[in-house]
PDB file of C-alpha atoms in Angstrom:
ATOM      1  CA  ALA A   1      43.172  39.393 115.297  1.00 57.00           C
ATOM      2  CA  ARG A   2      43.109  39.215 111.518  1.00 54.00           C
ATOM      3  CA  PRO A   3      45.396  41.447 110.559  1.00 54.00           C
ATOM      4  CA  LYS A   4      44.259  44.118 108.141  1.00 54.00           C
ATOM      5  CA  VAL A   5      46.356  44.076 105.165  1.00 52.00           C
ATOM      6  CA  GLY A   6      43.640  43.269 102.672  1.00 51.00           C
ATOM      7  CA  TYR A   7      44.255  40.168 101.937  1.00 51.00           C
ATOM      8  CA  PHE A   8      44.305  36.962 104.707  1.00 50.00           C
ATOM      9  CA  TYR A   9      46.257  34.310 105.850  1.00 53.00           C
ATOM     10  CA  THR A  10      44.169  31.263 106.303  1.00 58.00           C
ATOM     11  CA  GLY A  11      47.714  29.153 107.857  1.00 59.00           C
ATOM     12  CA  LYS A  12      46.819  26.263 105.778  1.00 64.00           C
ATOM     13  CA  LYS A  13      49.365  24.609 103.429  1.00 66.00           C
ATOM     14  CA  GLY A  14      49.390  23.945  99.727  1.00 69.00           C
ATOM     15  CA  ASN A  15      48.639  20.470 100.080  1.00 75.00           C
ATOM     16  CA  GLN A  16      45.931  21.147 102.509  1.00 79.00           C
ATOM     17  CA  LEU A  17      43.919  23.224  99.649  1.00 79.00           C
ATOM     18  CA  ILE A  18      45.348  20.867  97.012  1.00 82.00           C
ATOM     19  CA  SER A  19      43.204  18.357  99.091  1.00 82.00           C
ATOM     20  CA  GLU A  20      40.233  20.117 100.197  1.00 84.00           C
ATOM     21  CA  ALA A  21      39.462  20.929  96.684  1.00 84.00           C
ATOM     22  CA  LEU A  22      38.432  17.933  96.068  1.00 88.00           C
ATOM     23  CA  LYS A  23      37.469  17.037  98.754  1.00 89.00           C
ATOM     24  CA  LYS A  24      34.737  19.334  97.427  1.00 91.00           C
ATOM     25  CA  MET A  25      34.016  17.671  93.808  1.00 94.00           C
ATOM     26  CA  SER A  26      31.164  15.582  94.124  1.00 97.00           C
ATOM     27  CA  VAL A  27      29.801  12.500  92.599  1.00 98.00           C
ATOM     28  CA  LYS A  28      27.491  14.287  90.876  1.00 97.00           C
ATOM     29  CA  ASP A  29      28.922  17.094  89.158  1.00 97.00           C
ATOM     30  CA  TYR A  30      30.895  14.226  87.229  1.00 97.00           C
ATOM     31  CA  LYS A  31      29.194  11.021  87.090  1.00 98.00           C
ATOM     32  CA  ALA A  32      28.245   9.468  83.669  1.00 97.00           C
ATOM     33  CA  MET A  33      24.755   8.187  81.984  1.00 96.00           C
ATOM     34  CA  PRO A  34      23.910   4.744  83.138  1.00 96.00           C
ATOM     35  CA  VAL A  35      24.704   2.014  80.941  1.00 97.00           C
ATOM     36  CA  VAL A  36      22.054  -0.500  81.326  1.00 98.00           C
ATOM     37  CA  ILE A  37      21.218  -4.530  80.515  1.00 98.00           C
ATOM     38  CA  LYS A  38      18.177  -6.527  80.935  1.00 98.00           C
ATOM     39  CA  GLU A  39      19.397  -9.514  82.830  1.00 96.00           C
ATOM     40  CA  GLU A  40      17.818 -12.761  80.422  1.00 96.00           C
ATOM     41  CA  SER A  41      19.258 -10.602  78.150  1.00 98.00           C
ATOM     42  CA  SER A  42      22.253 -13.232  76.587  1.00 97.00           C
ATOM     43  CA  VAL A  43      26.336 -12.406  76.841  1.00 97.00           C
ATOM     44  CA  TYR A  44      25.531 -12.076  72.859  1.00 95.00           C
ATOM     45  CA  ASP A  45      23.777  -8.710  73.551  1.00 97.00           C
ATOM     46  CA  ALA A  46      26.335  -7.294  76.383  1.00 97.00           C
ATOM     47  CA  ILE A  47      28.755  -7.363  73.887  1.00 96.00           C
ATOM     48  CA  VAL A  48      27.240  -6.016  71.582  1.00 95.00           C
ATOM     49  CA  MET A  49      25.693  -3.710  73.934  1.00 97.00           C
ATOM     50  CA  MET A  50      29.283  -2.658  74.942  1.00 96.00           C
ATOM     51  CA  PHE A  51      31.169  -1.977  71.759  1.00 94.00           C
ATOM     52  CA  LEU A  52      28.047   0.006  70.757  1.00 95.00           C
ATOM     53  CA  GLU A  53      28.235   2.472  73.534  1.00 95.00           C
ATOM     54  CA  ASP A  54      32.061   1.889  74.421  1.00 93.00           C
ATOM     55  CA  VAL A  55      31.676   1.340  77.813  1.00 95.00           C
ATOM     56  CA  GLY A  56      33.292  -1.219  80.499  1.00 94.00           C
ATOM     57  CA  THR A  57      31.071  -2.340  81.754  1.00 96.00           C
ATOM     58  CA  LEU A  58      27.181  -2.622  81.882  1.00 98.00           C
ATOM     59  CA  ALA A  59      24.434  -2.862  84.701  1.00 98.00           C
ATOM     60  CA  VAL A  60      22.996  -5.233  85.046  1.00 98.00           C
ATOM     61  CA  VAL A  61      19.161  -5.266  86.375  1.00 98.00           C
ATOM     62  CA  ASN A  62      15.975  -7.295  87.265  1.00 97.00           C
ATOM     63  CA  ASN A  63      12.583  -7.098  85.482  1.00 95.00           C
ATOM     64  CA  ARG A  64      11.704  -4.709  88.456  1.00 94.00           C
ATOM     65  CA  GLY A  65      14.481  -2.315  87.085  1.00 94.00           C
ATOM     66  CA  THR A  66      16.228  -2.555  89.933  1.00 97.00           C
ATOM     67  CA  LEU A  67      19.907  -3.363  90.294  1.00 98.00           C
ATOM     68  CA  ALA A  68      20.247  -7.017  89.718  1.00 97.00           C
ATOM     69  CA  GLY A  69      25.019  -7.388  88.957  1.00 97.00           C
ATOM     70  CA  VAL A  70      27.472  -5.687  86.891  1.00 98.00           C
ATOM     71  CA  VAL A  71      29.170  -7.281  84.067  1.00 97.00           C
ATOM     72  CA  SER A  72      32.652  -6.026  83.146  1.00 96.00           C
ATOM     73  CA  ARG A  73      34.886  -6.738  79.294  1.00 94.00           C
ATOM     74  CA  LYS A  74      36.202  -8.542  81.295  1.00 92.00           C
ATOM     75  CA  ASP A  75      34.340 -11.281  82.181  1.00 94.00           C
ATOM     76  CA  LEU A  76      33.102 -10.819  78.650  1.00 94.00           C
ATOM     77  CA  LEU A  77      36.254 -11.771  77.298  1.00 93.00           C
ATOM     78  CA  LYS A  78      36.112 -14.789  79.672  1.00 92.00           C
ATOM     79  CA  VAL A  79      32.949 -15.804  78.460  1.00 93.00           C
ATOM     80  CA  ALA A  80      34.001 -15.513  74.325  1.00 90.00           C
ATOM     81  CA  MET A  81      37.347 -17.218  74.910  1.00 88.00           C
ATOM     82  CA  GLY A  82      34.864 -20.529  75.728  1.00 86.00           C
ATOM     83  CA  LYS A  83      33.307 -22.837  72.793  1.00 82.00           C
ATOM     84  CA  GLN A  84      29.717 -22.472  74.209  1.00 87.00           C
ATOM     85  CA  ASN A  85      27.570 -20.294  72.356  1.00 91.00           C
ATOM     86  CA  LEU A  86      26.850 -16.891  73.611  1.00 93.00           C
ATOM     87  CA  GLN A  87      23.193 -16.373  72.437  1.00 95.00           C
ATOM     88  CA  ASP A  88      22.469 -19.070  74.808  1.00 95.00           C
ATOM     89  CA  ILE A  89      24.226 -17.797  78.013  1.00 96.00           C
ATOM     90  CA  PRO A  90      22.268 -15.455  79.633  1.00 97.00           C
ATOM     91  CA  VAL A  91      24.120 -12.126  81.115  1.00 97.00           C
ATOM     92  CA  SER A  92      23.181 -13.026  84.309  1.00 96.00           C
ATOM     93  CA  VAL A  93      25.222 -15.695  85.028  1.00 96.00           C
ATOM     94  CA  ILE A  94      28.150 -14.564  84.181  1.00 96.00           C
ATOM     95  CA  MET A  95      28.030 -11.209  85.971  1.00 97.00           C
ATOM     96  CA  THR A  96      28.952 -10.267  89.409  1.00 96.00           C
ATOM     97  CA  ARG A  97      25.935 -10.144  91.964  1.00 96.00           C
ATOM     98  CA  MET A  98      24.545  -8.121  94.275  1.00 92.00           C
ATOM     99  CA  PRO A  99      25.215  -8.213  97.246  1.00 92.00           C
ATOM    100  CA  ASN A 100      28.737  -8.398  96.422  1.00 94.00           C
ATOM    101  CA  ILE A 101      27.815  -4.865  94.109  1.00 96.00           C
ATOM    102  CA  ILE A 102      30.507  -1.791  95.201  1.00 97.00           C
ATOM    103  CA  THR A 103      28.617   1.454  94.987  1.00 98.00           C
ATOM    104  CA  CYS A 104      28.202   5.009  95.604  1.00 98.00           C
ATOM    105  CA  HIS A 105      25.791   8.013  95.935  1.00 98.00           C
ATOM    106  CA  ILE A 106      25.613  10.371  94.232  1.00 98.00           C
ATOM    107  CA  ASP A 107      26.794  13.069  96.885  1.00 97.00           C
ATOM    108  CA  ASP A 108      29.809  11.178  97.659  1.00 98.00           C
ATOM    109  CA  PRO A 109      33.285  12.927  97.496  1.00 97.00           C
ATOM    110  CA  LEU A 110      34.549  11.807  93.432  1.00 97.00           C
ATOM    111  CA  ILE A 111      38.304  11.046  95.518  1.00 97.00           C
ATOM    112  CA  GLU A 112      36.374   8.481  98.007  1.00 97.00           C
ATOM    113  CA  VAL A 113      35.342   6.847  94.852  1.00 98.00           C
ATOM    114  CA  ALA A 114      38.559   7.141  93.413  1.00 98.00           C
ATOM    115  CA  ASN A 115      40.017   4.951  96.126  1.00 98.00           C
ATOM    116  CA  ILE A 116      36.962   2.773  95.419  1.00 98.00           C
ATOM    117  CA  LEU A 117      37.907   1.962  92.262  1.00 98.00           C
ATOM    118  CA  ILE A 118      42.093   1.509  93.330  1.00 97.00           C
ATOM    119  CA  GLN A 119      41.597  -0.416  96.372  1.00 97.00           C
ATOM    120  CA  ASN A 120      39.232  -2.883  94.708  1.00 96.00           C
ATOM    121  CA  GLN A 121      40.672  -2.891  91.741  1.00 94.00           C
ATOM    122  CA  ILE A 122      37.752  -2.336  89.263  1.00 95.00           C
ATOM    123  CA  ASP A 123      37.063  -0.338  86.372  1.00 95.00           C
ATOM    124  CA  SER A 124      33.751   1.487  87.647  1.00 97.00           C
ATOM    125  CA  VAL A 125      30.916   2.005  90.322  1.00 98.00           C
ATOM    126  CA  PRO A 126      27.461   2.910  89.748  1.00 98.00           C
ATOM    127  CA  VAL A 127      25.672   5.540  90.992  1.00 98.00           C
ATOM    128  CA  VAL A 128      22.291   3.957  92.309  1.00 98.00           C
ATOM    129  CA  ARG A 129      19.968   5.916  95.024  1.00 98.00           C
ATOM    130  CA  SER A 130      17.145   3.702  97.195  1.00 97.00           C
ATOM    131  CA  ILE A 131      13.812   3.169  95.747  1.00 96.00           C
ATOM    132  CA  GLU A 132      11.510   0.606  97.657  1.00 91.00           C
ATOM    133  CA  ASN A 133      12.672  -3.204  96.749  1.00 90.00           C
ATOM    134  CA  GLY A 134      16.210  -2.294  95.211  1.00 95.00           C
ATOM    135  CA  LEU A 135      18.360   0.758  94.023  1.00 97.00           C
ATOM    136  CA  GLU A 136      17.779   2.405  90.818  1.00 97.00           C
ATOM    137  CA  VAL A 137      20.645   2.742  88.714  1.00 98.00           C
ATOM    138  CA  ILE A 138      21.389   6.533  88.065  1.00 98.00           C
ATOM    139  CA  GLY A 139      24.663   7.196  86.743  1.00 98.00           C
ATOM    140  CA  ARG A 140      28.388   5.093  87.094  1.00 98.00           C
ATOM    141  CA  ILE A 141      31.745   6.523  88.041  1.00 98.00           C
ATOM    142  CA  THR A 142      34.243   4.939  85.864  1.00 98.00           C
ATOM    143  CA  LYS A 143      38.575   5.145  85.474  1.00 98.00           C
ATOM    144  CA  THR A 144      37.567   7.466  82.433  1.00 98.00           C
ATOM    145  CA  THR A 145      35.473   9.874  84.918  1.00 98.00           C
ATOM    146  CA  ILE A 146      37.661  10.286  87.063  1.00 98.00           C
ATOM    147  CA  THR A 147      40.654  10.935  84.451  1.00 98.00           C
ATOM    148  CA  LYS A 148      38.581  13.642  83.119  1.00 97.00           C
ATOM    149  CA  ALA A 149      38.331  15.379  86.687  1.00 95.00           C
ATOM    150  CA  PHE A 150      41.838  14.827  86.427  1.00 95.00           C
ATOM    151  CA  VAL A 151      42.463  17.001  83.305  1.00 95.00           C
ATOM    152  CA  GLU A 152      39.738  19.485  84.675  1.00 91.00           C
ATOM    153  CA  LEU A 153      42.111  20.128  87.607  1.00 88.00           C
ATOM    154  CA  GLY A 154      45.189  20.658  85.468  1.00 84.00           C
ATOM    155  CA  ILE A 155      42.731  24.179  83.612  1.00 79.00           C
ATOM    156  CA  ASP A 156      44.134  27.386  84.621  1.00 61.00           C
ATOM    157  CA  LYS A 157      40.161  29.359  86.511  1.00 58.00           C
ATOM    158  CA  ASP A 158      39.433  32.031  87.511  1.00 48.00           C
ATOM    159  CA  VAL A 159      37.890  32.190  90.331  1.00 45.00           C
TER     160      VAL A 159
ATOM    161  CA  ALA B   1      58.228  46.092  99.872  1.00 57.00           C
ATOM    162  CA  ARG B   2      57.314  42.140 100.937  1.00 54.00           C
ATOM    163  CA  PRO B   3      55.500  42.634 103.965  1.00 53.00           C
ATOM    164  CA  LYS B   4      57.408  41.465 107.532  1.00 53.00           C
ATOM    165  CA  VAL B   5      54.790  39.259 109.290  1.00 51.00           C
ATOM    166  CA  GLY B   6      56.520  35.872 109.447  1.00 50.00           C
ATOM    167  CA  TYR B   7      54.174  35.006 106.510  1.00 51.00           C
ATOM    168  CA  PHE B   8      54.028  34.946 102.465  1.00 49.00           C
ATOM    169  CA  TYR B   9      51.436  35.772 100.804  1.00 52.00           C
ATOM    170  CA  THR B  10      52.004  34.492  97.036  1.00 57.00           C
ATOM    171  CA  GLY B  11      49.098  35.832  96.009  1.00 57.00           C
ATOM    172  CA  LYS B  12      48.100  32.232  94.381  1.00 63.00           C
ATOM    173  CA  LYS B  13      44.144  31.035  94.395  1.00 65.00           C
ATOM    174  CA  GLY B  14      43.898  27.103  94.741  1.00 65.00           C
ATOM    175  CA  ASN B  15      43.113  26.637  91.877  1.00 71.00           C
ATOM    176  CA  GLN B  16      46.299  28.156  90.183  1.00 77.00           C
ATOM    177  CA  LEU B  17      47.588  25.458  93.058  1.00 78.00           C
ATOM    178  CA  ILE B  18      46.265  22.937  91.945  1.00 81.00           C
ATOM    179  CA  SER B  19      47.015  23.409  88.318  1.00 82.00           C
ATOM    180  CA  GLU B  20      51.197  24.009  89.816  1.00 84.00           C
ATOM    181  CA  ALA B  21      50.550  20.752  91.078  1.00 85.00           C
ATOM    182  CA  LEU B  22      49.936  18.773  88.161  1.00 89.00           C
ATOM    183  CA  LYS B  23      52.107  19.887  85.822  1.00 89.00           C
ATOM    184  CA  LYS B  24      55.649  19.075  88.531  1.00 91.00           C
ATOM    185  CA  MET B  25      53.763  15.575  88.052  1.00 95.00           C
ATOM    186  CA  SER B  26      55.182  14.166  85.595  1.00 97.00           C
ATOM    187  CA  VAL B  27      55.195  10.219  83.894  1.00 98.00           C
ATOM    188  CA  LYS B  28      58.376   9.029  85.657  1.00 97.00           C
ATOM    189  CA  ASP B  29      56.918   9.382  88.552  1.00 97.00           C
ATOM    190  CA  TYR B  30      53.482   7.256  87.845  1.00 97.00           C
ATOM    191  CA  LYS B  31      54.583   5.014  84.944  1.00 98.00           C
ATOM    192  CA  ALA B  32      53.440   1.403  85.934  1.00 97.00           C
ATOM    193  CA  MET B  33      55.894  -1.598  84.557  1.00 96.00           C
ATOM    194  CA  PRO B  34      55.244  -2.554  80.294  1.00 96.00           C
ATOM    195  CA  VAL B  35      53.863  -5.854  79.684  1.00 97.00           C
ATOM    196  CA  VAL B  36      54.935  -6.709  76.393  1.00 98.00           C
ATOM    197  CA  ILE B  37      54.531  -9.791  74.068  1.00 98.00           C
ATOM    198  CA  LYS B  38      56.218 -10.397  70.783  1.00 98.00           C
ATOM    199  CA  GLU B  39      54.479 -10.328  67.397  1.00 96.00           C
ATOM    200  CA  GLU B  40      54.453 -13.912  66.051  1.00 96.00           C
ATOM    201  CA  SER B  41      52.346 -14.750  69.629  1.00 98.00           C
ATOM    202  CA  SER B  42      49.298 -15.848  69.485  1.00 97.00           C
ATOM    203  CA  VAL B  43      45.430 -13.797  69.462  1.00 97.00           C
ATOM    204  CA  TYR B  44      44.846 -17.079  71.975  1.00 95.00           C
ATOM    205  CA  ASP B  45      48.407 -15.856  74.177  1.00 97.00           C
ATOM    206  CA  ALA B  46      47.417 -12.793  74.398  1.00 97.00           C
ATOM    207  CA  ILE B  47      43.985 -12.712  76.228  1.00 96.00           C
ATOM    208  CA  VAL B  48      46.153 -15.298  78.407  1.00 95.00           C
ATOM    209  CA  MET B  49      48.631 -12.544  78.903  1.00 97.00           C
ATOM    210  CA  MET B  50      46.479 -10.050  79.563  1.00 96.00           C
ATOM    211  CA  PHE B  51      44.090 -12.330  82.278  1.00 94.00           C
ATOM    212  CA  LEU B  52      47.640 -13.046  83.480  1.00 95.00           C
ATOM    213  CA  GLU B  53      49.060  -9.706  84.063  1.00 95.00           C
ATOM    214  CA  ASP B  54      45.530  -8.078  84.814  1.00 93.00           C
ATOM    215  CA  VAL B  55      46.034  -6.222  82.247  1.00 95.00           C
ATOM    216  CA  GLY B  56      44.029  -3.904  79.893  1.00 94.00           C
ATOM    217  CA  THR B  57      46.424  -3.490  77.071  1.00 96.00           C
ATOM    218  CA  LEU B  58      49.577  -5.173  75.751  1.00 98.00           C
ATOM    219  CA  ALA B  59      52.169  -3.804  74.534  1.00 98.00           C
ATOM    220  CA  VAL B  60      53.637  -5.749  70.765  1.00 98.00           C
ATOM    221  CA  VAL B  61      57.328  -5.878  69.727  1.00 98.00           C
ATOM    222  CA  ASN B  62      59.036  -6.747  66.862  1.00 97.00           C
ATOM    223  CA  ASN B  63      62.096  -9.507  67.439  1.00 95.00           C
ATOM    224  CA  ARG B  64      63.998  -6.496  67.251  1.00 94.00           C
ATOM    225  CA  GLY B  65      62.373  -5.781  70.813  1.00 94.00           C
ATOM    226  CA  THR B  66      60.768  -2.398  69.466  1.00 97.00           C
ATOM    227  CA  LEU B  67      57.215  -1.501  69.390  1.00 98.00           C
ATOM    228  CA  ALA B  68      54.684  -2.827  66.456  1.00 97.00           C
ATOM    229  CA  GLY B  69      51.632  -2.368  67.848  1.00 97.00           C
ATOM    230  CA  VAL B  70      49.403  -2.313  70.366  1.00 98.00           C
ATOM    231  CA  VAL B  71      46.245  -4.108  71.940  1.00 97.00           C
ATOM    232  CA  SER B  72      43.901  -4.070  73.792  1.00 96.00           C
ATOM    233  CA  ARG B  73      40.596  -5.936  75.538  1.00 94.00           C
ATOM    234  CA  LYS B  74      37.963  -4.215  73.744  1.00 92.00           C
ATOM    235  CA  ASP B  75      41.023  -5.897  70.390  1.00 94.00           C
ATOM    236  CA  LEU B  76      40.669  -9.027  71.753  1.00 94.00           C
ATOM    237  CA  LEU B  77      36.956  -9.524  72.532  1.00 93.00           C
ATOM    238  CA  LYS B  78      35.958  -8.230  68.896  1.00 92.00           C
ATOM    239  CA  VAL B  79      38.580 -11.465  67.990  1.00 93.00           C
ATOM    240  CA  ALA B  80      37.040 -14.222  70.496  1.00 90.00           C
ATOM    241  CA  MET B  81      33.798 -13.794  69.119  1.00 88.00           C
ATOM    242  CA  GLY B  82      34.438 -14.600  65.547  1.00 86.00           C
ATOM    243  CA  LYS B  83      34.276 -18.563  64.918  1.00 81.00           C
ATOM    244  CA  GLN B  84      38.101 -18.470  64.286  1.00 86.00           C
ATOM    245  CA  ASN B  85      40.681 -20.505  66.535  1.00 91.00           C
ATOM    246  CA  LEU B  86      42.232 -17.597  68.732  1.00 93.00           C
ATOM    247  CA  GLN B  87      45.325 -20.217  68.348  1.00 94.00           C
ATOM    248  CA  ASP B  88      46.281 -19.461  64.878  1.00 95.00           C
ATOM    249  CA  ILE B  89      45.425 -15.741  64.830  1.00 96.00           C
ATOM    250  CA  PRO B  90      49.428 -13.631  65.229  1.00 97.00           C
ATOM    251  CA  VAL B  91      48.637 -11.313  67.280  1.00 97.00           C
ATOM    252  CA  SER B  92      49.960  -8.938  65.093  1.00 96.00           C
ATOM    253  CA  VAL B  93      47.118  -9.329  62.769  1.00 96.00           C
ATOM    254  CA  ILE B  94      44.219  -7.887  65.363  1.00 96.00           C
ATOM    255  CA  MET B  95      47.110  -4.571  67.018  1.00 97.00           C
ATOM    256  CA  THR B  96      46.741  -0.589  66.259  1.00 96.00           C
ATOM    257  CA  ARG B  97      49.770  -1.223  64.173  1.00 96.00           C
ATOM    258  CA  MET B  98      52.819   1.541  64.456  1.00 92.00           C
ATOM    259  CA  PRO B  99      53.123   4.674  63.494  1.00 92.00           C
ATOM    260  CA  ASN B 100      49.367   4.507  64.026  1.00 94.00           C
ATOM    261  CA  ILE B 101      50.596   4.508  68.164  1.00 96.00           C
ATOM    262  CA  ILE B 102      50.254   7.139  70.640  1.00 97.00           C
ATOM    263  CA  THR B 103      53.975   7.135  72.776  1.00 98.00           C
ATOM    264  CA  CYS B 104      54.548   9.259  75.209  1.00 98.00           C
ATOM    265  CA  HIS B 105      58.364  10.024  76.963  1.00 98.00           C
ATOM    266  CA  ILE B 106      59.610   9.637  80.374  1.00 98.00           C
ATOM    267  CA  ASP B 107      59.691  13.514  80.445  1.00 97.00           C
ATOM    268  CA  ASP B 108      56.105  14.433  79.647  1.00 97.00           C
ATOM    269  CA  PRO B 109      53.583  15.679  82.635  1.00 96.00           C
ATOM    270  CA  LEU B 110      51.146  12.876  83.290  1.00 97.00           C
ATOM    271  CA  ILE B 111      48.842  15.898  82.837  1.00 97.00           C
ATOM    272  CA  GLU B 112      49.082  16.268  78.669  1.00 97.00           C
ATOM    273  CA  VAL B 113      49.162  12.910  79.055  1.00 98.00           C
ATOM    274  CA  ALA B 114      45.428  12.328  81.058  1.00 98.00           C
ATOM    275  CA  ASN B 115      44.045  14.515  78.049  1.00 98.00           C
ATOM    276  CA  ILE B 116      45.641  11.933  75.313  1.00 98.00           C
ATOM    277  CA  LEU B 117      43.777   9.080  76.622  1.00 98.00           C
ATOM    278  CA  ILE B 118      40.622  11.325  77.316  1.00 97.00           C
ATOM    279  CA  GLN B 119      41.034  13.435  73.751  1.00 97.00           C
ATOM    280  CA  ASN B 120      41.979  10.179  71.824  1.00 96.00           C
ATOM    281  CA  GLN B 121      39.323   7.608  73.828  1.00 94.00           C
ATOM    282  CA  ILE B 122      41.803   4.718  75.235  1.00 95.00           C
ATOM    283  CA  ASP B 123      42.761   3.338  77.550  1.00 95.00           C
ATOM    284  CA  SER B 124      47.082   3.256  77.659  1.00 97.00           C
ATOM    285  CA  VAL B 125      49.468   4.947  75.908  1.00 98.00           C
ATOM    286  CA  PRO B 126      52.946   2.790  76.073  1.00 98.00           C
ATOM    287  CA  VAL B 127      55.939   5.230  77.458  1.00 98.00           C
ATOM    288  CA  VAL B 128      58.988   4.533  75.076  1.00 98.00           C
ATOM    289  CA  ARG B 129      63.070   5.710  74.506  1.00 98.00           C
ATOM    290  CA  SER B 130      63.981   5.716  71.031  1.00 97.00           C
ATOM    291  CA  ILE B 131      66.861   3.552  69.790  1.00 96.00           C
ATOM    292  CA  GLU B 132      67.983   2.445  67.613  1.00 91.00           C
ATOM    293  CA  ASN B 133      66.082   1.370  64.886  1.00 90.00           C
ATOM    294  CA  GLY B 134      62.501   1.614  66.805  1.00 95.00           C
ATOM    295  CA  LEU B 135      60.575   2.839  70.698  1.00 97.00           C
ATOM    296  CA  GLU B 136      61.772   0.976  73.612  1.00 97.00           C
ATOM    297  CA  VAL B 137      59.355   0.172  75.977  1.00 98.00           C
ATOM    298  CA  ILE B 138      60.032   1.241  79.184  1.00 98.00           C
ATOM    299  CA  GLY B 139      56.511   1.682  80.607  1.00 98.00           C
ATOM    300  CA  ARG B 140      53.730   2.269  80.377  1.00 98.00           C
ATOM    301  CA  ILE B 141      50.360   5.690  81.086  1.00 98.00           C
ATOM    302  CA  THR B 142      46.692   4.076  81.660  1.00 98.00           C
ATOM    303  CA  LYS B 143      43.868   5.793  83.301  1.00 98.00           C
ATOM    304  CA  THR B 144      44.483   3.386  86.533  1.00 98.00           C
ATOM    305  CA  THR B 145      47.827   5.476  86.549  1.00 98.00           C
ATOM    306  CA  ILE B 146      45.664   8.585  86.607  1.00 98.00           C
ATOM    307  CA  THR B 147      43.538   7.783  88.914  1.00 98.00           C
ATOM    308  CA  LYS B 148      45.863   6.754  91.609  1.00 97.00           C
ATOM    309  CA  ALA B 149      47.391  10.210  90.743  1.00 96.00           C
ATOM    310  CA  PHE B 150      44.544  11.496  91.511  1.00 95.00           C
ATOM    311  CA  VAL B 151      43.724   9.841  94.649  1.00 95.00           C
ATOM    312  CA  GLU B 152      47.013  10.769  96.354  1.00 92.00           C
ATOM    313  CA  LEU B 153      46.665  14.091  95.070  1.00 89.00           C
ATOM    314  CA  GLY B 154      43.793  13.599  98.080  1.00 85.00           C
ATOM    315  CA  ILE B 155      45.943  12.369 100.985  1.00 80.00           C
ATOM    316  CA  ASP B 156      46.867  15.961 103.153  1.00 62.00           C
ATOM    317  CA  LYS B 157      51.170  15.361 102.832  1.00 58.00           C
ATOM    318  CA  ASP B 158      53.162  17.925 105.297  1.00 48.00           C
ATOM    319  CA  VAL B 159      55.925  19.299 103.172  1.00 44.00           C
TER     320      VAL B 159
END
């Protein structure tokens, strides 16, 4: 029987409590706004959008509005070093293309997505939802998102 | 008096445990290797090094070997879009220059550096130590470092 002493021993260690608290943090509560570009846009336009929105990765969508690819600052830097005219190259030529894209869902635990970022050495994962004929992009989880969540964890909350 | 019931109630909530665990994580235990380039190197060389080392930020050092500046993937992308020959531009022309660089020290709590990354919207902070005539670069803390630390927190450890 539970001892009647006004408090309740859960039998859990500190680390277990921490790992349980982390598992409760979900993509839904932390995801950033999606930043998308159409696949017929030029590499030049992609770079401009990346600076204007101050993001490191863009989601590329097709004319049905579903996820076609992703393009990173690294991809764009590689092309920008070449001699070609950046306004002549469509972003679809240099993007990482479906189905080679790792995505996540709104109910995934944030810690799982953080692990995906590390294991796959990527900076960002699009948050998607299945719609007819493809995936709709509804957000993104980046290393910035995770760093913000980490900072927030350190704030003493009275719950 | 402490109740003699074979266990010990600390009176701490889960969130308090997390924030205490976080305060114990220090830069020393998580910092990544520094990646440095000399200030007379070209922008072209900086981009090549960034790809070879697969990092997002380089520390730039002067001929005394102390910190002179930092250069990010974003800085390099901006220059690469221009019409200039990247081999003709020294990295010192485009870098963020001392003393406008935020640095951290080996004994700083990781959570404080994470907060610095977010507040200043930067991806990386060099870890430095004071030597004669300047700062020696001994590591770096990036959003990748923080994401790794976050993932590690979520792993159940038997302590």
